mmCIF file with all atom_site columns, C-alpha atoms in Angstrom:
data_model
loop_
_atom_site.group_PDB
_atom_site.id
_atom_site.type_symbol
_atom_site.label_atom_id
_atom_site.label_alt_id
_atom_site.label_comp_id
_atom_site.label_asym_id
_atom_site.label_entity_id
_atom_site.label_seq_id
_atom_site.pdbx_PDB_ins_code
_atom_site.Cartn_x
_atom_site.Cartn_y
_atom_site.Cartn_z
_atom_site.occupancy
_atom_site.B_iso_or_equiv
_atom_site.pdbx_formal_charge
_atom_site.auth_seq_id
_atom_site.auth_comp_id
_atom_site.auth_asym_id
_atom_site.auth_atom_id
_atom_site.pdbx_PDB_model_num
ATOM 1   C CA . ASP A 1 1   ? 5.098   -101.739 54.404 1.00 0.00 ? 1   ASP A CA 1
ATOM 2   C CA . ILE A 1 2   ? 3.817   -105.281 53.929 1.00 0.00 ? 2   ILE A CA 1
ATOM 3   C CA . GLN A 1 3   ? 0.020   -105.412 54.304 1.00 0.00 ? 3   GLN A CA 1
ATOM 4   C CA . MET A 1 4   ? -1.579  -108.502 55.808 1.00 0.00 ? 4   MET A CA 1
ATOM 5   C CA . THR A 1 5   ? -5.208  -109.239 54.992 1.00 0.00 ? 5   THR A CA 1
ATOM 6   C CA . GLN A 1 6   ? -7.201  -111.852 56.860 1.00 0.00 ? 6   GLN A CA 1
ATOM 7   C CA . SER A 1 7   ? -10.449 -113.420 55.762 1.00 0.00 ? 7   SER A CA 1
ATOM 8   C CA . PRO A 1 8   ? -13.050 -113.677 56.968 1.00 0.00 ? 8   PRO A CA 1
ATOM 9   C CA . SER A 1 9   ? -13.176 -110.879 59.549 1.00 0.00 ? 9   SER A CA 1
ATOM 10  C CA . SER A 1 10  ? -15.522 -112.967 61.593 1.00 0.00 ? 10  SER A CA 1
ATOM 11  C CA . LEU A 1 11  ? -17.194 -116.379 61.485 1.00 0.00 ? 11  LEU A CA 1
ATOM 12  C CA . SER A 1 12  ? -19.712 -118.368 63.397 1.00 0.00 ? 12  SER A CA 1
ATOM 13  C CA . ALA A 1 13  ? -19.075 -122.009 64.022 1.00 0.00 ? 13  ALA A CA 1
ATOM 14  C CA . SER A 1 14  ? -20.145 -124.881 66.234 1.00 0.00 ? 14  SER A CA 1
ATOM 15  C CA . VAL A 1 15  ? -18.144 -127.058 68.576 1.00 0.00 ? 15  VAL A CA 1
ATOM 16  C CA . GLY A 1 16  ? -16.606 -129.840 66.534 1.00 0.00 ? 16  GLY A CA 1
ATOM 17  C CA . ASP A 1 17  ? -16.496 -127.839 63.241 1.00 0.00 ? 17  ASP A CA 1
ATOM 18  C CA . ARG A 1 18  ? -13.408 -127.588 61.106 1.00 0.00 ? 18  ARG A CA 1
ATOM 19  C CA . VAL A 1 19  ? -12.453 -123.926 60.815 1.00 0.00 ? 19  VAL A CA 1
ATOM 20  C CA . THR A 1 20  ? -10.086 -122.287 58.310 1.00 0.00 ? 20  THR A CA 1
ATOM 21  C CA . ILE A 1 21  ? -8.789  -118.707 58.452 1.00 0.00 ? 21  ILE A CA 1
ATOM 22  C CA . THR A 1 22  ? -6.813  -117.234 55.625 1.00 0.00 ? 22  THR A CA 1
ATOM 23  C CA . CYS A 1 23  ? -4.082  -114.608 55.638 1.00 0.00 ? 23  CYS A CA 1
ATOM 24  C CA . ARG A 1 24  ? -2.713  -112.988 52.530 1.00 0.00 ? 24  ARG A CA 1
ATOM 25  C CA . ALA A 1 25  ? 0.486   -110.864 52.340 1.00 0.00 ? 25  ALA A CA 1
ATOM 26  C CA . SER A 1 26  ? 0.880   -107.957 49.908 1.00 0.00 ? 26  SER A CA 1
ATOM 27  C CA . GLN A 1 27  ? 4.205   -109.408 48.803 1.00 0.00 ? 27  GLN A CA 1
ATOM 28  C CA . SER A 1 28  ? 6.062   -112.675 49.266 1.00 0.00 ? 28  SER A CA 1
ATOM 29  C CA . ILE A 1 29  ? 7.121   -113.318 52.860 1.00 0.00 ? 29  ILE A CA 1
ATOM 30  C CA . SER A 1 30  ? 8.481   -116.816 52.399 1.00 0.00 ? 30  SER A CA 1
ATOM 31  C CA . ASN A 1 31  ? 7.363   -118.680 55.558 1.00 0.00 ? 31  ASN A CA 1
ATOM 32  C CA . TYR A 1 32  ? 7.787   -115.711 57.962 1.00 0.00 ? 32  TYR A CA 1
ATOM 33  C CA . LEU A 1 33  ? 4.227   -115.952 59.160 1.00 0.00 ? 33  LEU A CA 1
ATOM 34  C CA . ASN A 1 34  ? 2.955   -116.380 62.727 1.00 0.00 ? 34  ASN A CA 1
ATOM 35  C CA . TRP A 1 35  ? -0.526  -116.959 64.169 1.00 0.00 ? 35  TRP A CA 1
ATOM 36  C CA . TYR A 1 36  ? -1.785  -115.728 67.518 1.00 0.00 ? 36  TYR A CA 1
ATOM 37  C CA . GLN A 1 37  ? -4.941  -116.273 69.573 1.00 0.00 ? 37  GLN A CA 1
ATOM 38  C CA . GLN A 1 38  ? -6.369  -113.571 71.765 1.00 0.00 ? 38  GLN A CA 1
ATOM 39  C CA . LYS A 1 39  ? -9.166  -113.834 74.258 1.00 0.00 ? 39  LYS A CA 1
ATOM 40  C CA . PRO A 1 40  ? -10.948 -110.773 75.675 1.00 0.00 ? 40  PRO A CA 1
ATOM 41  C CA . GLY A 1 41  ? -8.881  -108.905 78.188 1.00 0.00 ? 41  GLY A CA 1
ATOM 42  C CA . LYS A 1 42  ? -5.799  -111.098 77.705 1.00 0.00 ? 42  LYS A CA 1
ATOM 43  C CA . ALA A 1 43  ? -2.523  -110.785 75.883 1.00 0.00 ? 43  ALA A CA 1
ATOM 44  C CA . PRO A 1 44  ? -2.213  -112.661 72.561 1.00 0.00 ? 44  PRO A CA 1
ATOM 45  C CA . LYS A 1 45  ? -0.815  -116.194 72.667 1.00 0.00 ? 45  LYS A CA 1
ATOM 46  C CA . LEU A 1 46  ? 1.492   -117.662 70.041 1.00 0.00 ? 46  LEU A CA 1
ATOM 47  C CA . LEU A 1 47  ? -0.038  -120.691 68.252 1.00 0.00 ? 47  LEU A CA 1
ATOM 48  C CA . ILE A 1 48  ? 2.026   -121.216 65.101 1.00 0.00 ? 48  ILE A CA 1
ATOM 49  C CA . TYR A 1 49  ? 5.307   -119.782 63.959 1.00 0.00 ? 49  TYR A CA 1
ATOM 50  C CA . ALA A 1 50  ? 7.196   -120.031 60.698 1.00 0.00 ? 50  ALA A CA 1
ATOM 51  C CA . ALA A 1 51  ? 3.879   -120.739 58.926 1.00 0.00 ? 51  ALA A CA 1
ATOM 52  C CA . SER A 1 52  ? 3.526   -124.326 60.119 1.00 0.00 ? 52  SER A CA 1
ATOM 53  C CA . SER A 1 53  ? 5.447   -124.939 63.344 1.00 0.00 ? 53  SER A CA 1
ATOM 54  C CA . LEU A 1 54  ? 3.257   -125.579 66.395 1.00 0.00 ? 54  LEU A CA 1
ATOM 55  C CA . GLN A 1 55  ? 4.316   -123.695 69.492 1.00 0.00 ? 55  GLN A CA 1
ATOM 56  C CA . SER A 1 56  ? 5.045   -125.875 72.484 1.00 0.00 ? 56  SER A CA 1
ATOM 57  C CA . GLY A 1 57  ? 1.936   -126.653 74.501 1.00 0.00 ? 57  GLY A CA 1
ATOM 58  C CA . VAL A 1 58  ? -0.515  -125.721 71.766 1.00 0.00 ? 58  VAL A CA 1
ATOM 59  C CA . PRO A 1 59  ? -3.045  -128.515 70.979 1.00 0.00 ? 59  PRO A CA 1
ATOM 60  C CA . SER A 1 60  ? -2.466  -130.439 67.787 1.00 0.00 ? 60  SER A CA 1
ATOM 61  C CA . ARG A 1 61  ? -5.915  -129.497 66.426 1.00 0.00 ? 61  ARG A CA 1
ATOM 62  C CA . PHE A 1 62  ? -4.262  -126.231 65.383 1.00 0.00 ? 62  PHE A CA 1
ATOM 63  C CA . SER A 1 63  ? -2.246  -126.286 62.205 1.00 0.00 ? 63  SER A CA 1
ATOM 64  C CA . GLY A 1 64  ? -0.811  -123.808 59.768 1.00 0.00 ? 64  GLY A CA 1
ATOM 65  C CA . SER A 1 65  ? 0.192   -123.976 56.134 1.00 0.00 ? 65  SER A CA 1
ATOM 66  C CA . GLY A 1 66  ? 1.306   -121.810 53.250 1.00 0.00 ? 66  GLY A CA 1
ATOM 67  C CA . SER A 1 67  ? 4.241   -119.932 51.932 1.00 0.00 ? 67  SER A CA 1
ATOM 68  C CA . GLY A 1 68  ? 4.880   -116.938 49.760 1.00 0.00 ? 68  GLY A CA 1
ATOM 69  C CA . THR A 1 69  ? 1.763   -114.775 50.021 1.00 0.00 ? 69  THR A CA 1
ATOM 70  C CA . ASP A 1 70  ? -1.065  -117.174 51.028 1.00 0.00 ? 70  ASP A CA 1
ATOM 71  C CA . PHE A 1 71  ? -1.394  -118.842 54.435 1.00 0.00 ? 71  PHE A CA 1
ATOM 72  C CA . THR A 1 72  ? -4.063  -120.687 56.386 1.00 0.00 ? 72  THR A CA 1
ATOM 73  C CA . LEU A 1 73  ? -4.732  -121.500 60.026 1.00 0.00 ? 73  LEU A CA 1
ATOM 74  C CA . THR A 1 74  ? -6.918  -124.555 60.505 1.00 0.00 ? 74  THR A CA 1
ATOM 75  C CA . ILE A 1 75  ? -8.625  -125.744 63.672 1.00 0.00 ? 75  ILE A CA 1
ATOM 76  C CA . SER A 1 76  ? -9.540  -129.366 62.961 1.00 0.00 ? 76  SER A CA 1
ATOM 77  C CA . SER A 1 77  ? -12.295 -129.699 65.575 1.00 0.00 ? 77  SER A CA 1
ATOM 78  C CA . LEU A 1 78  ? -13.355 -126.492 67.280 1.00 0.00 ? 78  LEU A CA 1
ATOM 79  C CA . GLN A 1 79  ? -13.449 -126.624 71.038 1.00 0.00 ? 79  GLN A CA 1
ATOM 80  C CA . PRO A 1 80  ? -15.262 -124.283 73.438 1.00 0.00 ? 80  PRO A CA 1
ATOM 81  C CA . GLU A 1 81  ? -11.996 -122.699 74.536 1.00 0.00 ? 81  GLU A CA 1
ATOM 82  C CA . ASP A 1 82  ? -11.131 -121.835 70.897 1.00 0.00 ? 82  ASP A CA 1
ATOM 83  C CA . PHE A 1 83  ? -13.684 -119.105 70.632 1.00 0.00 ? 83  PHE A CA 1
ATOM 84  C CA . ALA A 1 84  ? -11.408 -116.051 70.355 1.00 0.00 ? 84  ALA A CA 1
ATOM 85  C CA . THR A 1 85  ? -9.845  -113.656 67.874 1.00 0.00 ? 85  THR A CA 1
ATOM 86  C CA . TYR A 1 86  ? -6.970  -114.865 65.711 1.00 0.00 ? 86  TYR A CA 1
ATOM 87  C CA . TYR A 1 87  ? -4.265  -112.695 64.188 1.00 0.00 ? 87  TYR A CA 1
ATOM 88  C CA . CYS A 1 88  ? -1.576  -113.402 61.659 1.00 0.00 ? 88  CYS A CA 1
ATOM 89  C CA . GLN A 1 89  ? 1.719   -111.493 61.672 1.00 0.00 ? 89  GLN A CA 1
ATOM 90  C CA . GLN A 1 90  ? 4.544   -111.311 59.224 1.00 0.00 ? 90  GLN A CA 1
ATOM 91  C CA . SER A 1 91  ? 8.181   -111.181 60.383 1.00 0.00 ? 91  SER A CA 1
ATOM 92  C CA . PHE A 1 92  ? 9.786   -111.042 56.921 1.00 0.00 ? 92  PHE A CA 1
ATOM 93  C CA . SER A 1 93  ? 10.386  -107.343 57.000 1.00 0.00 ? 93  SER A CA 1
ATOM 94  C CA . THR A 1 94  ? 11.897  -105.307 59.836 1.00 0.00 ? 94  THR A CA 1
ATOM 95  C CA . SER A 1 95  ? 8.514   -103.555 60.121 1.00 0.00 ? 95  SER A CA 1
ATOM 96  C CA . ARG A 1 96  ? 6.395   -106.432 61.478 1.00 0.00 ? 96  ARG A CA 1
ATOM 97  C CA . THR A 1 97  ? 2.679   -106.154 60.663 1.00 0.00 ? 97  THR A CA 1
ATOM 98  C CA . PHE A 1 98  ? -0.428  -107.899 61.880 1.00 0.00 ? 98  PHE A CA 1
ATOM 99  C CA . GLY A 1 99  ? -3.571  -108.839 60.030 1.00 0.00 ? 99  GLY A CA 1
ATOM 100 C CA . GLN A 1 100 ? -6.773  -107.185 61.165 1.00 0.00 ? 100 GLN A CA 1
ATOM 101 C CA . GLY A 1 101 ? -7.969  -110.232 62.993 1.00 0.00 ? 101 GLY A CA 1
ATOM 102 C CA . THR A 1 102 ? -10.628 -112.916 62.652 1.00 0.00 ? 102 THR A CA 1
ATOM 103 C CA . LYS A 1 103 ? -13.167 -113.306 65.433 1.00 0.00 ? 103 LYS A CA 1
ATOM 104 C CA . VAL A 1 104 ? -14.462 -116.865 65.874 1.00 0.00 ? 104 VAL A CA 1
ATOM 105 C CA . GLU A 1 105 ? -17.868 -116.866 67.511 1.00 0.00 ? 105 GLU A CA 1
ATOM 106 C CA . ILE A 1 106 ? -20.252 -119.522 68.709 1.00 0.00 ? 106 ILE A CA 1
ATOM 107 C CA . LYS A 1 107 ? -23.044 -120.414 66.300 1.00 0.00 ? 107 LYS A CA 1
ATOM 108 C CA . GLN B 2 1   ? 9.930   -118.691 82.496 1.00 0.00 ? 1   GLN B CA 1
ATOM 109 C CA . VAL B 2 2   ? 10.350  -115.153 81.111 1.00 0.00 ? 2   VAL B CA 1
ATOM 110 C CA . GLN B 2 3   ? 7.935   -112.591 82.524 1.00 0.00 ? 3   GLN B CA 1
ATOM 111 C CA . LEU B 2 4   ? 7.356   -109.025 81.316 1.00 0.00 ? 4   LEU B CA 1
ATOM 112 C CA . GLN B 2 5   ? 5.628   -106.268 83.252 1.00 0.00 ? 5   GLN B CA 1
ATOM 113 C CA . GLU B 2 6   ? 4.629   -102.898 81.858 1.00 0.00 ? 6   GLU B CA 1
ATOM 114 C CA . SER B 2 7   ? 4.526   -99.774  84.061 1.00 0.00 ? 7   SER B CA 1
ATOM 115 C CA . GLY B 2 8   ? 3.796   -96.145  83.563 1.00 0.00 ? 8   GLY B CA 1
ATOM 116 C CA . PRO B 2 9   ? 1.079   -93.472  83.743 1.00 0.00 ? 9   PRO B CA 1
ATOM 117 C CA . GLY B 2 10  ? -2.389  -94.590  82.729 1.00 0.00 ? 10  GLY B CA 1
ATOM 118 C CA . LEU B 2 11  ? -3.421  -91.069  81.693 1.00 0.00 ? 11  LEU B CA 1
ATOM 119 C CA . VAL B 2 12  ? -1.547  -88.728  79.355 1.00 0.00 ? 12  VAL B CA 1
ATOM 120 C CA . LYS B 2 13  ? -2.647  -85.285  78.211 1.00 0.00 ? 13  LYS B CA 1
ATOM 121 C CA . PRO B 2 14  ? -3.032  -84.566  74.501 1.00 0.00 ? 14  PRO B CA 1
ATOM 122 C CA . SER B 2 15  ? 0.202   -83.318  72.884 1.00 0.00 ? 15  SER B CA 1
ATOM 123 C CA . GLY B 2 16  ? 2.153   -84.832  75.742 1.00 0.00 ? 16  GLY B CA 1
ATOM 124 C CA . THR B 2 17  ? 4.556   -87.780  75.834 1.00 0.00 ? 17  THR B CA 1
ATOM 125 C CA . LEU B 2 18  ? 3.519   -91.307  76.647 1.00 0.00 ? 18  LEU B CA 1
ATOM 126 C CA . SER B 2 19  ? 6.283   -93.145  78.599 1.00 0.00 ? 19  SER B CA 1
ATOM 127 C CA . LEU B 2 20  ? 6.217   -96.828  79.484 1.00 0.00 ? 20  LEU B CA 1
ATOM 128 C CA . THR B 2 21  ? 8.790   -99.233  80.905 1.00 0.00 ? 21  THR B CA 1
ATOM 129 C CA . CYS B 2 22  ? 8.853   -103.017 80.600 1.00 0.00 ? 22  CYS B CA 1
ATOM 130 C CA . ALA B 2 23  ? 10.677  -104.956 83.297 1.00 0.00 ? 23  ALA B CA 1
ATOM 131 C CA . VAL B 2 24  ? 11.974  -108.338 82.195 1.00 0.00 ? 24  VAL B CA 1
ATOM 132 C CA . SER B 2 25  ? 12.412  -111.147 84.694 1.00 0.00 ? 25  SER B CA 1
ATOM 133 C CA . GLY B 2 26  ? 13.341  -114.822 84.323 1.00 0.00 ? 26  GLY B CA 1
ATOM 134 C CA . GLY B 2 27  ? 15.712  -114.003 81.477 1.00 0.00 ? 27  GLY B CA 1
ATOM 135 C CA . SER B 2 28  ? 18.316  -111.537 80.382 1.00 0.00 ? 28  SER B CA 1
ATOM 136 C CA . ILE B 2 29  ? 17.551  -108.630 78.098 1.00 0.00 ? 29  ILE B CA 1
ATOM 137 C CA . SER B 2 30  ? 21.012  -109.217 76.664 1.00 0.00 ? 30  SER B CA 1
ATOM 138 C CA . SER B 2 31  ? 19.944  -112.563 75.222 1.00 0.00 ? 31  SER B CA 1
ATOM 139 C CA . THR B 2 32  ? 19.569  -113.158 71.503 1.00 0.00 ? 32  THR B CA 1
ATOM 140 C CA . ASN B 2 33  ? 16.078  -111.713 71.343 1.00 0.00 ? 33  ASN B CA 1
ATOM 141 C CA . TRP B 2 34  ? 14.472  -108.531 70.259 1.00 0.00 ? 34  TRP B CA 1
ATOM 142 C CA . TRP B 2 35  ? 12.144  -106.677 72.636 1.00 0.00 ? 35  TRP B CA 1
ATOM 143 C CA . SER B 2 36  ? 8.959   -105.213 71.250 1.00 0.00 ? 36  SER B CA 1
ATOM 144 C CA . TRP B 2 37  ? 6.063   -102.935 71.883 1.00 0.00 ? 37  TRP B CA 1
ATOM 145 C CA . VAL B 2 38  ? 2.579   -103.651 70.486 1.00 0.00 ? 38  VAL B CA 1
ATOM 146 C CA . ARG B 2 39  ? -0.578  -101.719 71.061 1.00 0.00 ? 39  ARG B CA 1
ATOM 147 C CA . GLN B 2 40  ? -4.352  -102.373 70.774 1.00 0.00 ? 40  GLN B CA 1
ATOM 148 C CA . PRO B 2 41  ? -6.902  -99.566  70.713 1.00 0.00 ? 41  PRO B CA 1
ATOM 149 C CA . PRO B 2 42  ? -10.164 -100.453 72.531 1.00 0.00 ? 42  PRO B CA 1
ATOM 150 C CA . GLY B 2 43  ? -12.144 -102.871 70.433 1.00 0.00 ? 43  GLY B CA 1
ATOM 151 C CA . LYS B 2 44  ? -9.623  -102.919 67.613 1.00 0.00 ? 44  LYS B CA 1
ATOM 152 C CA . GLY B 2 45  ? -6.751  -105.030 66.314 1.00 0.00 ? 45  GLY B CA 1
ATOM 153 C CA . LEU B 2 46  ? -3.097  -105.292 67.173 1.00 0.00 ? 46  LEU B CA 1
ATOM 154 C CA . GLU B 2 47  ? -0.572  -102.660 65.932 1.00 0.00 ? 47  GLU B CA 1
ATOM 155 C CA . TRP B 2 48  ? 3.214   -103.361 66.036 1.00 0.00 ? 48  TRP B CA 1
ATOM 156 C CA . ILE B 2 49  ? 5.037   -100.277 67.307 1.00 0.00 ? 49  ILE B CA 1
ATOM 157 C CA . GLY B 2 50  ? 8.692   -101.244 67.210 1.00 0.00 ? 50  GLY B CA 1
ATOM 158 C CA . GLU B 2 51  ? 11.482  -103.380 68.707 1.00 0.00 ? 51  GLU B CA 1
ATOM 159 C CA . ILE B 2 52  ? 14.939  -103.054 70.143 1.00 0.00 ? 52  ILE B CA 1
ATOM 160 C CA . TYR B 2 53  ? 17.977  -105.348 70.461 1.00 0.00 ? 53  TYR B CA 1
ATOM 161 C CA . HIS B 2 54  ? 20.240  -105.132 73.495 1.00 0.00 ? 54  HIS B CA 1
ATOM 162 C CA . SER B 2 55  ? 22.852  -103.502 71.344 1.00 0.00 ? 55  SER B CA 1
ATOM 163 C CA . GLY B 2 56  ? 20.505  -100.600 70.904 1.00 0.00 ? 56  GLY B CA 1
ATOM 164 C CA . SER B 2 57  ? 19.527  -101.365 67.293 1.00 0.00 ? 57  SER B CA 1
ATOM 165 C CA . THR B 2 58  ? 15.883  -100.492 66.640 1.00 0.00 ? 58  THR B CA 1
ATOM 166 C CA . ASN B 2 59  ? 13.146  -101.098 64.082 1.00 0.00 ? 59  ASN B CA 1
ATOM 167 C CA . TYR B 2 60  ? 9.989   -98.952  64.049 1.00 0.00 ? 60  TYR B CA 1
ATOM 168 C CA . ASN B 2 61  ? 6.572   -98.932  62.413 1.00 0.00 ? 61  ASN B CA 1
ATOM 169 C CA . PRO B 2 62  ? 6.980   -96.370  59.632 1.00 0.00 ? 62  PRO B CA 1
ATOM 170 C CA . SER B 2 63  ? 3.601   -94.808  60.526 1.00 0.00 ? 63  SER B CA 1
ATOM 171 C CA . LEU B 2 64  ? 4.855   -94.017  64.071 1.00 0.00 ? 64  LEU B CA 1
ATOM 172 C CA . LYS B 2 65  ? 8.577   -93.650  63.486 1.00 0.00 ? 65  LYS B CA 1
ATOM 173 C CA . SER B 2 66  ? 8.645   -89.850  63.733 1.00 0.00 ? 66  SER B CA 1
ATOM 174 C CA . ARG B 2 67  ? 7.109   -89.979  67.243 1.00 0.00 ? 67  ARG B CA 1
ATOM 175 C CA . VAL B 2 68  ? 8.532   -93.132  68.802 1.00 0.00 ? 68  VAL B CA 1
ATOM 176 C CA . THR B 2 69  ? 11.709  -93.888  70.711 1.00 0.00 ? 69  THR B CA 1
ATOM 177 C CA . ILE B 2 70  ? 12.446  -97.295  72.181 1.00 0.00 ? 70  ILE B CA 1
ATOM 178 C CA . SER B 2 71  ? 15.483  -97.622  74.493 1.00 0.00 ? 71  SER B CA 1
ATOM 179 C CA . VAL B 2 72  ? 17.092  -100.365 76.561 1.00 0.00 ? 72  VAL B CA 1
ATOM 180 C CA . ASP B 2 73  ? 18.506  -100.326 80.078 1.00 0.00 ? 73  ASP B CA 1
ATOM 181 C CA . LYS B 2 74  ? 20.693  -103.393 80.430 1.00 0.00 ? 74  LYS B CA 1
ATOM 182 C CA . SER B 2 75  ? 21.709  -102.656 84.010 1.00 0.00 ? 75  SER B CA 1
ATOM 183 C CA . ASN B 2 76  ? 18.069  -102.885 85.103 1.00 0.00 ? 76  ASN B CA 1
ATOM 184 C CA . ASN B 2 77  ? 16.988  -105.542 82.621 1.00 0.00 ? 77  ASN B CA 1
ATOM 185 C CA . GLN B 2 78  ? 14.300  -103.376 81.134 1.00 0.00 ? 78  GLN B CA 1
ATOM 186 C CA . PHE B 2 79  ? 13.325  -101.450 78.072 1.00 0.00 ? 79  PHE B CA 1
ATOM 187 C CA . SER B 2 80  ? 11.186  -98.431  77.471 1.00 0.00 ? 80  SER B CA 1
ATOM 188 C CA . LEU B 2 81  ? 8.812   -96.713  75.035 1.00 0.00 ? 81  LEU B CA 1
ATOM 189 C CA . LYS B 2 82  ? 8.325   -93.050  74.470 1.00 0.00 ? 82  LYS B CA 1
ATOM 190 C CA . LEU B 2 83  ? 5.641   -91.772  72.142 1.00 0.00 ? 83  LEU B CA 1
ATOM 191 C CA . ASN B 2 84  ? 5.381   -88.008  71.785 1.00 0.00 ? 84  ASN B CA 1
ATOM 192 C CA . SER B 2 85  ? 2.744   -85.577  70.515 1.00 0.00 ? 85  SER B CA 1
ATOM 193 C CA . VAL B 2 86  ? -0.020  -88.002  71.531 1.00 0.00 ? 86  VAL B CA 1
ATOM 194 C CA . THR B 2 87  ? -3.662  -87.646  70.572 1.00 0.00 ? 87  THR B CA 1
ATOM 195 C CA . ALA B 2 88  ? -6.820  -89.532  71.485 1.00 0.00 ? 88  ALA B CA 1
ATOM 196 C CA . ALA B 2 89  ? -5.948  -91.969  68.667 1.00 0.00 ? 89  ALA B CA 1
ATOM 197 C CA . ASP B 2 90  ? -3.037  -93.200  70.782 1.00 0.00 ? 90  ASP B CA 1
ATOM 198 C CA . THR B 2 91  ? -5.405  -94.418  73.478 1.00 0.00 ? 91  THR B CA 1
ATOM 199 C CA . ALA B 2 92  ? -4.743  -98.172  73.651 1.00 0.00 ? 92  ALA B CA 1
ATOM 200 C CA . VAL B 2 93  ? -3.586  -101.116 75.668 1.00 0.00 ? 93  VAL B CA 1
ATOM 201 C CA . TYR B 2 94  ? 0.176   -101.213 75.284 1.00 0.00 ? 94  TYR B CA 1
ATOM 202 C CA . TYR B 2 95  ? 1.935   -104.596 75.472 1.00 0.00 ? 95  TYR B CA 1
ATOM 203 C CA . CYS B 2 96  ? 5.621   -105.253 75.807 1.00 0.00 ? 96  CYS B CA 1
ATOM 204 C CA . ALA B 2 97  ? 6.888   -108.565 74.429 1.00 0.00 ? 97  ALA B CA 1
ATOM 205 C CA . ARG B 2 98  ? 9.898   -110.738 73.699 1.00 0.00 ? 98  ARG B CA 1
ATOM 206 C CA . ALA B 2 99  ? 10.262  -111.037 69.980 1.00 0.00 ? 99  ALA B CA 1
ATOM 207 C CA . GLY B 2 100 ? 12.511  -111.939 67.074 1.00 0.00 ? 100 GLY B CA 1
ATOM 208 C CA . SER B 2 101 ? 10.924  -113.978 64.277 1.00 0.00 ? 101 SER B CA 1
ATOM 209 C CA . TYR B 2 102 ? 7.864   -114.398 66.486 1.00 0.00 ? 102 TYR B CA 1
ATOM 210 C CA . ILE B 2 103 ? 6.517   -113.073 69.805 1.00 0.00 ? 103 ILE B CA 1
ATOM 211 C CA . ASP B 2 104 ? 6.606   -115.826 72.380 1.00 0.00 ? 104 ASP B CA 1
ATOM 212 C CA . TYR B 2 105 ? 6.233   -113.894 75.640 1.00 0.00 ? 105 TYR B CA 1
ATOM 213 C CA . TRP B 2 106 ? 3.917   -110.993 76.303 1.00 0.00 ? 106 TRP B CA 1
ATOM 214 C CA . GLY B 2 107 ? 3.284   -108.661 79.233 1.00 0.00 ? 107 GLY B CA 1
ATOM 215 C CA . GLN B 2 108 ? -0.230  -108.409 80.578 1.00 0.00 ? 108 GLN B CA 1
ATOM 216 C CA . GLY B 2 109 ? -0.708  -105.000 78.922 1.00 0.00 ? 109 GLY B CA 1
ATOM 217 C CA . THR B 2 110 ? -1.418  -101.594 80.334 1.00 0.00 ? 110 THR B CA 1
ATOM 218 C CA . LEU B 2 111 ? -4.197  -99.226  79.270 1.00 0.00 ? 111 LEU B CA 1
ATOM 219 C CA . VAL B 2 112 ? -3.045  -95.707  78.459 1.00 0.00 ? 112 VAL B CA 1
ATOM 220 C CA . THR B 2 113 ? -5.744  -93.127  77.918 1.00 0.00 ? 113 THR B CA 1
ATOM 221 C CA . VAL B 2 114 ? -5.031  -89.823  76.200 1.00 0.00 ? 114 VAL B CA 1
ATOM 222 C CA . SER B 2 115 ? -7.344  -87.198  77.583 1.00 0.00 ? 115 SER B CA 1
ATOM 223 C CA . SER B 2 116 ? -7.314  -83.755  79.131 1.00 0.00 ? 116 SER B CA 1
#
């Protein structure tokens, strides 16, 4: 199984801040890395696929980068609606795995 | 617009079998997509359970593989999850989803509690 490790597990930030979340794979996964946003009581929402491709309808303040084992999700200017939990997921292997999540809270 | 809707019992007894169905609308289950199940225990993260293609090919989470069966019903445009020998650790919100290299459509999720 490919393990996905996110850091940090949680962070506090203010509206307007630049936020970066990291996801590390236990082995190379090329660019088979997706990012999701989840708000309480709701299903996750796809933000980024293939490491850096923005899903249709997702604001451009969200961006993704990386390949191999190290990936980042960046929110360029945090908005009130961005306070949520973010998950990475690898789709390189036929056993897809998620990271443990990063909760973004209001400072 | 693809929509997915989970259905099934909200309460399952320990050692019993959890059974859920996901009805797909707005698209064909025979399209070039995989169809997945993901679960989330209360207050915890997401866990990928497995996926199925319309041909019947499946991939499962190795940690659950011995207890999980995912099947597809093309005539009714739906797919199903069975998880046997459940314990309290299987209590979670269960999501069905359209997948492949990424999950782009999710059901709303259904809470299944394992308790006597």
